[in-house]
Short mmCIF file of C-alpha atoms in Angstrom, two decimals:
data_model
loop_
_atom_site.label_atom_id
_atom_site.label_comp_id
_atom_site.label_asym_id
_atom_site.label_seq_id
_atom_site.Cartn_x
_atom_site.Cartn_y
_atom_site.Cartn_z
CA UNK A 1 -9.99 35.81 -2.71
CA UNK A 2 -5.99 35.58 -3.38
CA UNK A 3 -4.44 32.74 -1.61
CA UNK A 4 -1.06 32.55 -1.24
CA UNK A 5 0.61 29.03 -0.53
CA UNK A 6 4.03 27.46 0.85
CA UNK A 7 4.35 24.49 -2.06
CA UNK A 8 8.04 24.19 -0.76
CA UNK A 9 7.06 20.75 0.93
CA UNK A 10 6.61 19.54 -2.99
CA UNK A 11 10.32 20.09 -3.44
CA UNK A 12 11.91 19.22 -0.35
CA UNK A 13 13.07 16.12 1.54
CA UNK A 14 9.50 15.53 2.14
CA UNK A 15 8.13 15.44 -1.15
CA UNK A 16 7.05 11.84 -0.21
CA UNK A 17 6.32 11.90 2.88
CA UNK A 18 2.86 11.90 4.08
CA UNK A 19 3.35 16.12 4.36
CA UNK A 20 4.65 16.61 0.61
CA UNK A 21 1.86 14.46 -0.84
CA UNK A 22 -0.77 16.22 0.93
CA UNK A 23 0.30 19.50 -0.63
CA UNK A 24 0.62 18.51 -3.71
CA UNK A 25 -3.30 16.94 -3.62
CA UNK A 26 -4.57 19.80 -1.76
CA UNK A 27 -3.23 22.43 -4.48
CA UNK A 28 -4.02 20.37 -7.57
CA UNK A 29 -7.65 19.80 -6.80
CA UNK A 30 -8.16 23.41 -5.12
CA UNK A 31 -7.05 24.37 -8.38
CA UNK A 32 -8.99 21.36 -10.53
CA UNK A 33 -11.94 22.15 -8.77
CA UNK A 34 -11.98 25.88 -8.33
CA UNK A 35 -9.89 27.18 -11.64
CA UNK A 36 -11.30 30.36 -11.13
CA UNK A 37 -8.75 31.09 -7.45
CA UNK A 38 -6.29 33.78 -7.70
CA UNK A 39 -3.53 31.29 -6.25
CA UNK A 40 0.28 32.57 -5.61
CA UNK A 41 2.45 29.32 -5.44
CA UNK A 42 5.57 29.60 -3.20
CA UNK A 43 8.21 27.63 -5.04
CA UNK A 44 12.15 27.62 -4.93
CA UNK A 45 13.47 28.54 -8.30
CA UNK A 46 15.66 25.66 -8.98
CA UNK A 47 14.42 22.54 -7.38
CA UNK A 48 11.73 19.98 -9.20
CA UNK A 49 8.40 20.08 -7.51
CA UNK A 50 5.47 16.85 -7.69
CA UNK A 51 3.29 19.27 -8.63
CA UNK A 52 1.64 18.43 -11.63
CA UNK A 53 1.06 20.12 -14.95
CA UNK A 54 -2.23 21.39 -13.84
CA UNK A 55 -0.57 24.48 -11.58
CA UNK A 56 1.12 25.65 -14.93
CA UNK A 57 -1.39 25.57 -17.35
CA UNK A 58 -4.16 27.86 -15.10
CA UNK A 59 -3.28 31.36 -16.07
CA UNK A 60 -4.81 31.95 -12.21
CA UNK A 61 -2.00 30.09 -10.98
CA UNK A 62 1.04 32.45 -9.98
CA UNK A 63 4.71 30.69 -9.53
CA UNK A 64 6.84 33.09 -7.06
CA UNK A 65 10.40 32.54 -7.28
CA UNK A 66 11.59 32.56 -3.38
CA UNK A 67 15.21 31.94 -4.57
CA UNK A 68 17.53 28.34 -4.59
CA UNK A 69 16.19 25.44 -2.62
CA UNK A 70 17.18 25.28 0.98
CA UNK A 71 16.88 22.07 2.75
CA UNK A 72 14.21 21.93 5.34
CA UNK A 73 16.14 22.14 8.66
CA UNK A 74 16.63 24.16 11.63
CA UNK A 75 18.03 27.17 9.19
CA UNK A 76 13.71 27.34 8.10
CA UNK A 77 13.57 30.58 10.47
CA UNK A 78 16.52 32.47 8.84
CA UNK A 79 15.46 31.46 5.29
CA UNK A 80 11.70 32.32 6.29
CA UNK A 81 12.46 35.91 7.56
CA UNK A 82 15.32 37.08 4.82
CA UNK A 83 13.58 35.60 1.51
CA UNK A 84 9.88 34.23 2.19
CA UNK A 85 8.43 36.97 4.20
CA UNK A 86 9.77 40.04 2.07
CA UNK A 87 8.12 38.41 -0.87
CA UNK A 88 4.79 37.44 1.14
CA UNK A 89 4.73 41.31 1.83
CA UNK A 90 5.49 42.27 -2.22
CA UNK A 91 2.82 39.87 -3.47
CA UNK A 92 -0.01 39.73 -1.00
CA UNK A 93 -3.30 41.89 -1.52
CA UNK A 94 -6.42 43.32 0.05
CA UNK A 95 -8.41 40.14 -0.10
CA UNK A 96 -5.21 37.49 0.44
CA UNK A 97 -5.10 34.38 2.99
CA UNK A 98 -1.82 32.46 3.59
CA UNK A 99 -2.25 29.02 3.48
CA UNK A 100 0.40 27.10 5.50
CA UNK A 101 0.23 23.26 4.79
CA UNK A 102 3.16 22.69 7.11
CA UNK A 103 4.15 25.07 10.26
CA UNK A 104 7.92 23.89 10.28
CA UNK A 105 8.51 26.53 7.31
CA UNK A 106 6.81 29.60 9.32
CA UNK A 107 4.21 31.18 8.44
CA UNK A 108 3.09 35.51 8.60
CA UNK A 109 -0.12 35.80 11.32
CA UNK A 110 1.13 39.44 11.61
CA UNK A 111 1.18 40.26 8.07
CA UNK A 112 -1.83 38.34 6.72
CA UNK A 113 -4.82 35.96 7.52
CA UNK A 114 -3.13 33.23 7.96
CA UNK A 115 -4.91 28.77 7.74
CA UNK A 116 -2.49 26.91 9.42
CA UNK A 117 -2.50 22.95 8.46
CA UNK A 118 -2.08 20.67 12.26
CA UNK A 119 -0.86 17.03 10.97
CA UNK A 120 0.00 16.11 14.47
CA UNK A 121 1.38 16.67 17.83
CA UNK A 122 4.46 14.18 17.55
CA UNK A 123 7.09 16.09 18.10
CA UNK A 124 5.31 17.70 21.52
CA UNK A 125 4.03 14.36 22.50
CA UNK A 126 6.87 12.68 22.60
CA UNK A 127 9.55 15.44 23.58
CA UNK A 128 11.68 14.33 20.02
CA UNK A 129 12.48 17.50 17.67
CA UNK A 130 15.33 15.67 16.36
CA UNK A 131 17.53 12.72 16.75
CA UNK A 132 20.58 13.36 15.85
CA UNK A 133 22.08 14.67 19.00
CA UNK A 134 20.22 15.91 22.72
CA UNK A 135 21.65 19.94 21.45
CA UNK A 136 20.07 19.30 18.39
CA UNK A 137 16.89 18.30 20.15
CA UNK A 138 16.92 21.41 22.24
CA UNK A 139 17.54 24.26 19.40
CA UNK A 140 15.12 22.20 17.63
CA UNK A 141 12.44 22.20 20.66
CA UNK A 142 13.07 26.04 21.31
CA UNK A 143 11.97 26.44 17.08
CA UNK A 144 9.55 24.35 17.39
CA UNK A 145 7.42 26.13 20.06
CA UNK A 146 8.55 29.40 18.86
CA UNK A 147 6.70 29.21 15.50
CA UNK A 148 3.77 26.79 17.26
CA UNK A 149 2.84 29.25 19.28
CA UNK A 150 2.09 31.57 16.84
CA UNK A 151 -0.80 29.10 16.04
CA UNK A 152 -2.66 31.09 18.40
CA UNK A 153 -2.94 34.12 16.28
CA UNK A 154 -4.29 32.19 12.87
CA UNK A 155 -7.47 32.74 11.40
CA UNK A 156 -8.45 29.06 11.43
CA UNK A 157 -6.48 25.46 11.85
CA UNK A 158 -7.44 22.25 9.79
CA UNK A 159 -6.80 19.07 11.50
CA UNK A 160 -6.51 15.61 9.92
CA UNK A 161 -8.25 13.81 12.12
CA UNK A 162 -10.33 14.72 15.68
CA UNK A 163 -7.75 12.62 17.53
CA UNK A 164 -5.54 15.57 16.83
CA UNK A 165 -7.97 17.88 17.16
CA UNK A 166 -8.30 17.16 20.99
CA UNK A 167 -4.22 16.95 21.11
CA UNK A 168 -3.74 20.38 19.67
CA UNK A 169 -6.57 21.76 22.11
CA UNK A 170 -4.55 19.71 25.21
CA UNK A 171 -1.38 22.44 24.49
CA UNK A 172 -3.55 25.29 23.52
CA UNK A 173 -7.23 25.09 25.39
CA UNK A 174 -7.42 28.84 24.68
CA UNK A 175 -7.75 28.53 20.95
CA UNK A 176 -11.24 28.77 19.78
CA UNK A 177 -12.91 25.47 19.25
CA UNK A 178 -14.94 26.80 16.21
CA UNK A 179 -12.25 27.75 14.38
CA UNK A 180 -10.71 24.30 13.44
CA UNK A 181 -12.00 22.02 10.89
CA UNK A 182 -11.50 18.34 10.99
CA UNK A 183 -10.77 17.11 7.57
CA UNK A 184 -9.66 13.52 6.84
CA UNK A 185 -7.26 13.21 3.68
CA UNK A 186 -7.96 11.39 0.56
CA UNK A 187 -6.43 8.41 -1.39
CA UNK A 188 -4.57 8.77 -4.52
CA UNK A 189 -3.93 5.41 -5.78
CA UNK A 190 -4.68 4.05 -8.66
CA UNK A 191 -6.09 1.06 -8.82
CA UNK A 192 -3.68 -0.30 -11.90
CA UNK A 193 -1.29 -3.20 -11.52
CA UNK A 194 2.07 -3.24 -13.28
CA UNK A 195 5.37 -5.57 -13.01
CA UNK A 196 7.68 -5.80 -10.30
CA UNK A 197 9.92 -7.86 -11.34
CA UNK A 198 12.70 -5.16 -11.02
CA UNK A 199 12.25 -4.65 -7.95
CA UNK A 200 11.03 -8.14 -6.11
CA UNK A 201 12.86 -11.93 -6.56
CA UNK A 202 11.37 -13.70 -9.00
CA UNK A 203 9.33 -16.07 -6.75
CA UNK A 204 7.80 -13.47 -4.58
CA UNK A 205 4.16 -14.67 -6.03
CA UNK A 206 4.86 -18.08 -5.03
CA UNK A 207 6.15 -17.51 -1.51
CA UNK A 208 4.41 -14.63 -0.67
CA UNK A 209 5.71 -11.24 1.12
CA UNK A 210 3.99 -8.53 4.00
CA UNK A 211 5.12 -5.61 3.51
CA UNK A 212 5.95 -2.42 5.34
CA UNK A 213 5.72 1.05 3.29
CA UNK A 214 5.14 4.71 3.93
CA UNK A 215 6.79 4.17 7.15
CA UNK A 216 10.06 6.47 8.26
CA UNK A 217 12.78 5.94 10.38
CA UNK A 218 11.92 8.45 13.56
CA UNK A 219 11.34 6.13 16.56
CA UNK A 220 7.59 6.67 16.81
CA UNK A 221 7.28 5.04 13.49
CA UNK A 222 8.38 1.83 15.39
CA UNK A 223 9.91 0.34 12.11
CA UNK A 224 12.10 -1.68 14.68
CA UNK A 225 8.47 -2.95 15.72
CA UNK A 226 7.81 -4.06 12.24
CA UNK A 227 10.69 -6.57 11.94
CA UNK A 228 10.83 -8.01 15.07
CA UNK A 229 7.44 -8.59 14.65
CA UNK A 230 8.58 -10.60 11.59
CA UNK A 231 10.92 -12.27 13.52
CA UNK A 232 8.27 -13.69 15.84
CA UNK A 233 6.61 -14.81 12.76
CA UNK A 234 9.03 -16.92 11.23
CA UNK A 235 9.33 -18.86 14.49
CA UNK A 236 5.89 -20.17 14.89
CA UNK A 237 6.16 -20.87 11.16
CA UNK A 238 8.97 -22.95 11.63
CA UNK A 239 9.34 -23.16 7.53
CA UNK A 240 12.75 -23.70 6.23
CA UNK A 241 14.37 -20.42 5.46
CA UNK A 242 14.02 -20.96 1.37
CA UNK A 243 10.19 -21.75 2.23
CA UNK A 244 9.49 -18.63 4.13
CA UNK A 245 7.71 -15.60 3.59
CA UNK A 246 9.87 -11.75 2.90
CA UNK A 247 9.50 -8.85 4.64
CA UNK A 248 9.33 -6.61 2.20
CA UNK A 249 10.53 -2.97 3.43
CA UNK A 250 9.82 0.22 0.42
CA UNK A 251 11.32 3.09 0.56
CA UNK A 252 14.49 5.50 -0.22
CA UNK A 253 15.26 6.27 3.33
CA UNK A 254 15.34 2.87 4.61
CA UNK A 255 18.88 2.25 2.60
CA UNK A 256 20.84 5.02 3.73
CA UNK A 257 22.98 3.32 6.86
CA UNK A 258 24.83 6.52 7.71
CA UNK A 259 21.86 7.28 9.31
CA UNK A 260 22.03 5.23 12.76
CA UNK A 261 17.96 4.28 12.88
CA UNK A 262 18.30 2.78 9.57
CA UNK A 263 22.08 1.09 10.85
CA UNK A 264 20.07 -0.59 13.78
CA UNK A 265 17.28 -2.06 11.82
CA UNK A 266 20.27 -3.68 9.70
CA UNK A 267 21.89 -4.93 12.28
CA UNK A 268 18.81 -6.79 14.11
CA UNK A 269 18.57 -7.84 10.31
CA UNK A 270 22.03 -9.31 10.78
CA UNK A 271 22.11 -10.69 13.68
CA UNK A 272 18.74 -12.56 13.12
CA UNK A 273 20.41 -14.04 9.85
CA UNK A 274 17.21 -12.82 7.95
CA UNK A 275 18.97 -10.83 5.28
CA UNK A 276 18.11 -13.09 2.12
CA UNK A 277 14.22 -12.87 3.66
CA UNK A 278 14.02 -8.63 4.52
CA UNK A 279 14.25 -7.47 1.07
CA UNK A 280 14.53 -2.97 0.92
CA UNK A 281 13.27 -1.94 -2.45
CA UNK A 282 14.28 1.06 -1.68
CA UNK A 283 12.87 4.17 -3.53
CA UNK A 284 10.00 2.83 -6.06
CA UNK A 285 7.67 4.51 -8.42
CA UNK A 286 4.14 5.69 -7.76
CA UNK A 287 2.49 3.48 -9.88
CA UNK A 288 4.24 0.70 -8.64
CA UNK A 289 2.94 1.13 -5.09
CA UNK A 290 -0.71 -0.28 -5.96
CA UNK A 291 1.09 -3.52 -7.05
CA UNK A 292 3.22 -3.83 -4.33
CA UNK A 293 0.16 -3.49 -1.88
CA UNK A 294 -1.55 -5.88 -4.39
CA UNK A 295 0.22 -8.71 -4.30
CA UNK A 296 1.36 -8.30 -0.57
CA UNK A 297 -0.57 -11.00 1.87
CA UNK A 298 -0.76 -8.31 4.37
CA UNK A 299 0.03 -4.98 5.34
CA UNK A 300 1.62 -3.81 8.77
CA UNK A 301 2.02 -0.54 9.87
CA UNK A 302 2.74 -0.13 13.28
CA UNK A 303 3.60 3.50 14.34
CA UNK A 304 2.82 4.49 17.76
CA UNK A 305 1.63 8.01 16.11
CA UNK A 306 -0.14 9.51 13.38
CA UNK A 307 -2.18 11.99 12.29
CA UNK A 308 -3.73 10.34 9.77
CA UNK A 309 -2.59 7.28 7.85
CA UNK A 310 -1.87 7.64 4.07
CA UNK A 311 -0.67 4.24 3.67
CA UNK A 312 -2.87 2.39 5.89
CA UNK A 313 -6.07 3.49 3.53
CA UNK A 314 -3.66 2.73 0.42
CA UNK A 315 -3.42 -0.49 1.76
CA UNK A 316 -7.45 -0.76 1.91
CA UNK A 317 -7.40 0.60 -1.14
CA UNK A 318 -5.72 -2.32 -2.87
CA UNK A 319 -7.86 -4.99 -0.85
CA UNK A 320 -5.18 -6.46 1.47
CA UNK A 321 -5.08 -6.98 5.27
CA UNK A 322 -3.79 -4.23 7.37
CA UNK A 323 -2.27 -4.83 10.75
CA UNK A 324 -2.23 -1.79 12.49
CA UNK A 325 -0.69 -0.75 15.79
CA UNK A 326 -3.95 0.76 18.20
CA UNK A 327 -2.35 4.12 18.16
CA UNK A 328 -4.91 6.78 18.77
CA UNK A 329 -5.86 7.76 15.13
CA UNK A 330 -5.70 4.26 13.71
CA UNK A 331 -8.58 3.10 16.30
CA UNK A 332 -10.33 6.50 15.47
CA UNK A 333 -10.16 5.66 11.53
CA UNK A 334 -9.93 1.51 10.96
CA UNK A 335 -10.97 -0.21 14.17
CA UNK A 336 -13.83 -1.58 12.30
CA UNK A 337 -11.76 -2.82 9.33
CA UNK A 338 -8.09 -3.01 10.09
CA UNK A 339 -6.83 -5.99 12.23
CA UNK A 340 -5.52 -3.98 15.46
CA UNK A 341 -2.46 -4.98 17.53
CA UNK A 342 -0.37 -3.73 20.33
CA UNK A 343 2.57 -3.05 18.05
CA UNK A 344 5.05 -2.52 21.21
CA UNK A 345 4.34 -6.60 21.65
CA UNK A 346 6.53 -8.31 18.82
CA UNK A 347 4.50 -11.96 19.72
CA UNK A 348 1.21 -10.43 19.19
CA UNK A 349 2.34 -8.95 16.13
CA UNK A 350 3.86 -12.73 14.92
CA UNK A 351 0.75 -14.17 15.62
CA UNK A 352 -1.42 -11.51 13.59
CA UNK A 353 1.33 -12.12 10.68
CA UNK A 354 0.73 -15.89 10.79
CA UNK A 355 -3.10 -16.06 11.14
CA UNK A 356 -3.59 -13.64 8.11
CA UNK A 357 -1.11 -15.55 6.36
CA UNK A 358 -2.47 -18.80 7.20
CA UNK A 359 -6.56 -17.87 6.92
CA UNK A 360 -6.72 -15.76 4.82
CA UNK A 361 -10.22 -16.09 4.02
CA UNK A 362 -11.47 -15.43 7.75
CA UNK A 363 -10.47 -11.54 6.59
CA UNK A 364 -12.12 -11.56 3.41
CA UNK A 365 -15.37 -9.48 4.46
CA UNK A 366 -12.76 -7.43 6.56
CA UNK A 367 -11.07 -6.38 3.89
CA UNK A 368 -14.19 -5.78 1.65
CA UNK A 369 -15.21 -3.70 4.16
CA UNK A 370 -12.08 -1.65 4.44
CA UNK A 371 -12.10 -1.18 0.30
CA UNK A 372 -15.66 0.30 0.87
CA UNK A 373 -14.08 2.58 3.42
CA UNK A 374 -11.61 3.68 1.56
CA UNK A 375 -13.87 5.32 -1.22
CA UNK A 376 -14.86 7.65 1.35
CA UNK A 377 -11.57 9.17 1.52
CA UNK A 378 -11.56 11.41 -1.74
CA UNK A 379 -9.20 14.47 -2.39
CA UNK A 380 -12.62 16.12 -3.78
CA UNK A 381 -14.16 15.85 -0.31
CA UNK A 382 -10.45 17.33 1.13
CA UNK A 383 -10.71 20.36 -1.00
CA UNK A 384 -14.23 21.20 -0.83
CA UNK A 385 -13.88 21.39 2.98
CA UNK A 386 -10.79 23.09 2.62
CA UNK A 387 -12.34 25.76 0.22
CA UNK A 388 -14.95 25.99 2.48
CA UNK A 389 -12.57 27.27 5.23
CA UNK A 390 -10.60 29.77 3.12
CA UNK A 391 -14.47 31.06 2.16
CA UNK A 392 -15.18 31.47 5.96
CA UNK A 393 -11.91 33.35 6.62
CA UNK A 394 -12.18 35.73 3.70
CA UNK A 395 -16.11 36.89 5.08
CA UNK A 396 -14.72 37.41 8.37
CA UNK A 397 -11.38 39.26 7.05
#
């Protein structure tokens, strides 16, 4: 078996996003757990990648040079036809599969077996390809379906969850049930606390913070939701400002206010007069993410779609309460141990916010139980199943 991969996602703008850090897991520990795979990595030639040190010291492990980075955008088609696909056709090989962790980039059903990796249906579900202007949307919406479609034509799909499962099914009830594999991701956090004074005030222990991380700024990952939420808080706390709990918000693209999602979560910011208590840490370390979970007195994460939920299992992970919009995949995944809310109602999200901050212990077996849950979700298990899959496609190929 030769499989060739897209690791692009490792390099790009979504190297941290939920997409980027599933490639990178997938590929290290398909490769840490089956050193023996003839494995062709798809890489620009000039771009850093999160892959690990792993992919370059197993002589099975093939780096292919598709030329200088290019930005993931609507340009993916023109990139994918001049460079990618001549050099999927000058590498590939009797037995190879292409494995496509993320469809945006395109992917060859007419030149090779072909595992196609379904996150979600967001973009379809919600009619929002891109926000930056309604032509955008539509060039982006024509792509979009374009390259989905040729889902119909792959070997086999892997889902991260059966909630989108069923959704991918809803827009293609002609693709054969059998061939798509539900496979819940893993957790890579270790469990390892470190200082954050560089990054938090200095009396964040003693007044305590809820923080907001692995969000994004699209509108389904109702980061508005999140603060307003906040908002609600502080007024049935009625604490003096300096007394108060922060909101802390992590990560690099919450700071960039060209953007105009990130400019109106400033302003309602503003105009609530919250600024000293909303504190961006902007882009922060990995291993300072277990800490920053740690020490938080609860999580909230309240997008209205996912298609699986890195950072709510993070967050279980590091034993603190998670507040978690009842979005489809989040009831699917933590309804038993996450503390659900309708994350569209900013009161019922202040409430949550105050009774986990004021009881704390009334969530203690809660969140027990969630740390239990989240030893389930290994990257092990991911790429056994996984493996499993490319197995299957190679007997039938």
């Amino acid at each position: 078996m030769h499989l060739i991969i897209d690791a692009t996602t490792t390099q790009d703008q979504l190297a941290y996003a939920g997409i980027g850090q599933y490639t990178k897991n997938i590929i290290s520990y398909l490769i840490k757990l089956h050193p023996d795979i003839d494995i062709s990595l798809l890489l620009f030639a000039d771009r850093k990648s999160t892959l690990k040190d792993i992919i370059y010291k197993n002589k099975n492990v093939k780096i292919v040079n598709i030329g200088k980075y290019q930005i993931n955008d609507f340009k993916n088609d023109l990139w994918y036809y001049t460079k990618v696909l001549p050099k999927i056709k000058e590498i590939k090989k009797e037995n190879s599969i292409y494995f496509c962790p993320y469809f945006w980039r395109n992917f060859p059903v007419n030149t090779l077996p072909t595992v196609l990796f379904v996150h979600d249906m967001n973009l379809a579900m919600f009619n929002m390809y891109s926000q930056k202007s309604w032509v955008h949307n539509l060039i982006r919406k024509i792509q979009y379906w374009m390259t989905m479609n040729k889902s119909l034509k792959t070997e086999h799909i892997i889902c991260n969850s059966q909630t989108i499962k069923q959704d991918y099914l809803r827009y293609y009830p002609k693709y054969p049930e059998q061939n798509i594999t539900v496979s819940y991701l893993g957790v890579d956090l270790e469990e390892k606390e470190v200082p954050l004074d560089d990054i938090l005030p200095k009396d964040y222990k003693q007044r305590g913070y809820v923080i907001y991380i692995g969000g994004g700024i699209n509108k389904t990952k109702n980061s508005k939701g999140v603060i307003l939420g906040y908002i609600e808080f502080l007024k049935l706390l009625g604490k003096e400002k300096k007394d108060c709990p922060y909101l802390v918000i992590s990560g690099g693209q919450f700071e960039n206010e060209k953007l105009k999602e990130v400019q109106e979560l400033h302003n309602i910011i503003r105009e609530n007069n919250i600024e000293d208590l909303v504190l961006f840490t902007g882009f922060y370390e990995d291993e300072q993410k277990y800490s920053l979970l740690k020490n938080a007195f609860a999580f909230i994460h309240l997008s209205l779609y996912e298609g699986f939920g890195f950072a709510p299992i993070e967050a279980l992970r590091a034993k603190v309460p998670a507040i978690l919009h009842k979005n489809p995949v989040y009831e699917e995944l933590f309804s038993e141990v996450g503390l659900m809310v309708d994350g569209e109602n900013h009161k019922e999200v202040g409430e949550k916010i105050l009774d986990v901050y004021s009881n704390s212990e009334k969530y203690k077996s809660r969140v027990e139980d969630g740390y239990e849950l989240s030893k389930q979700y290994t990257w092990d298990r991911v790429a056994e199943k996984t493996y499993k899959v490319f197995e299957k496609v190679s007997k039938k190929t």
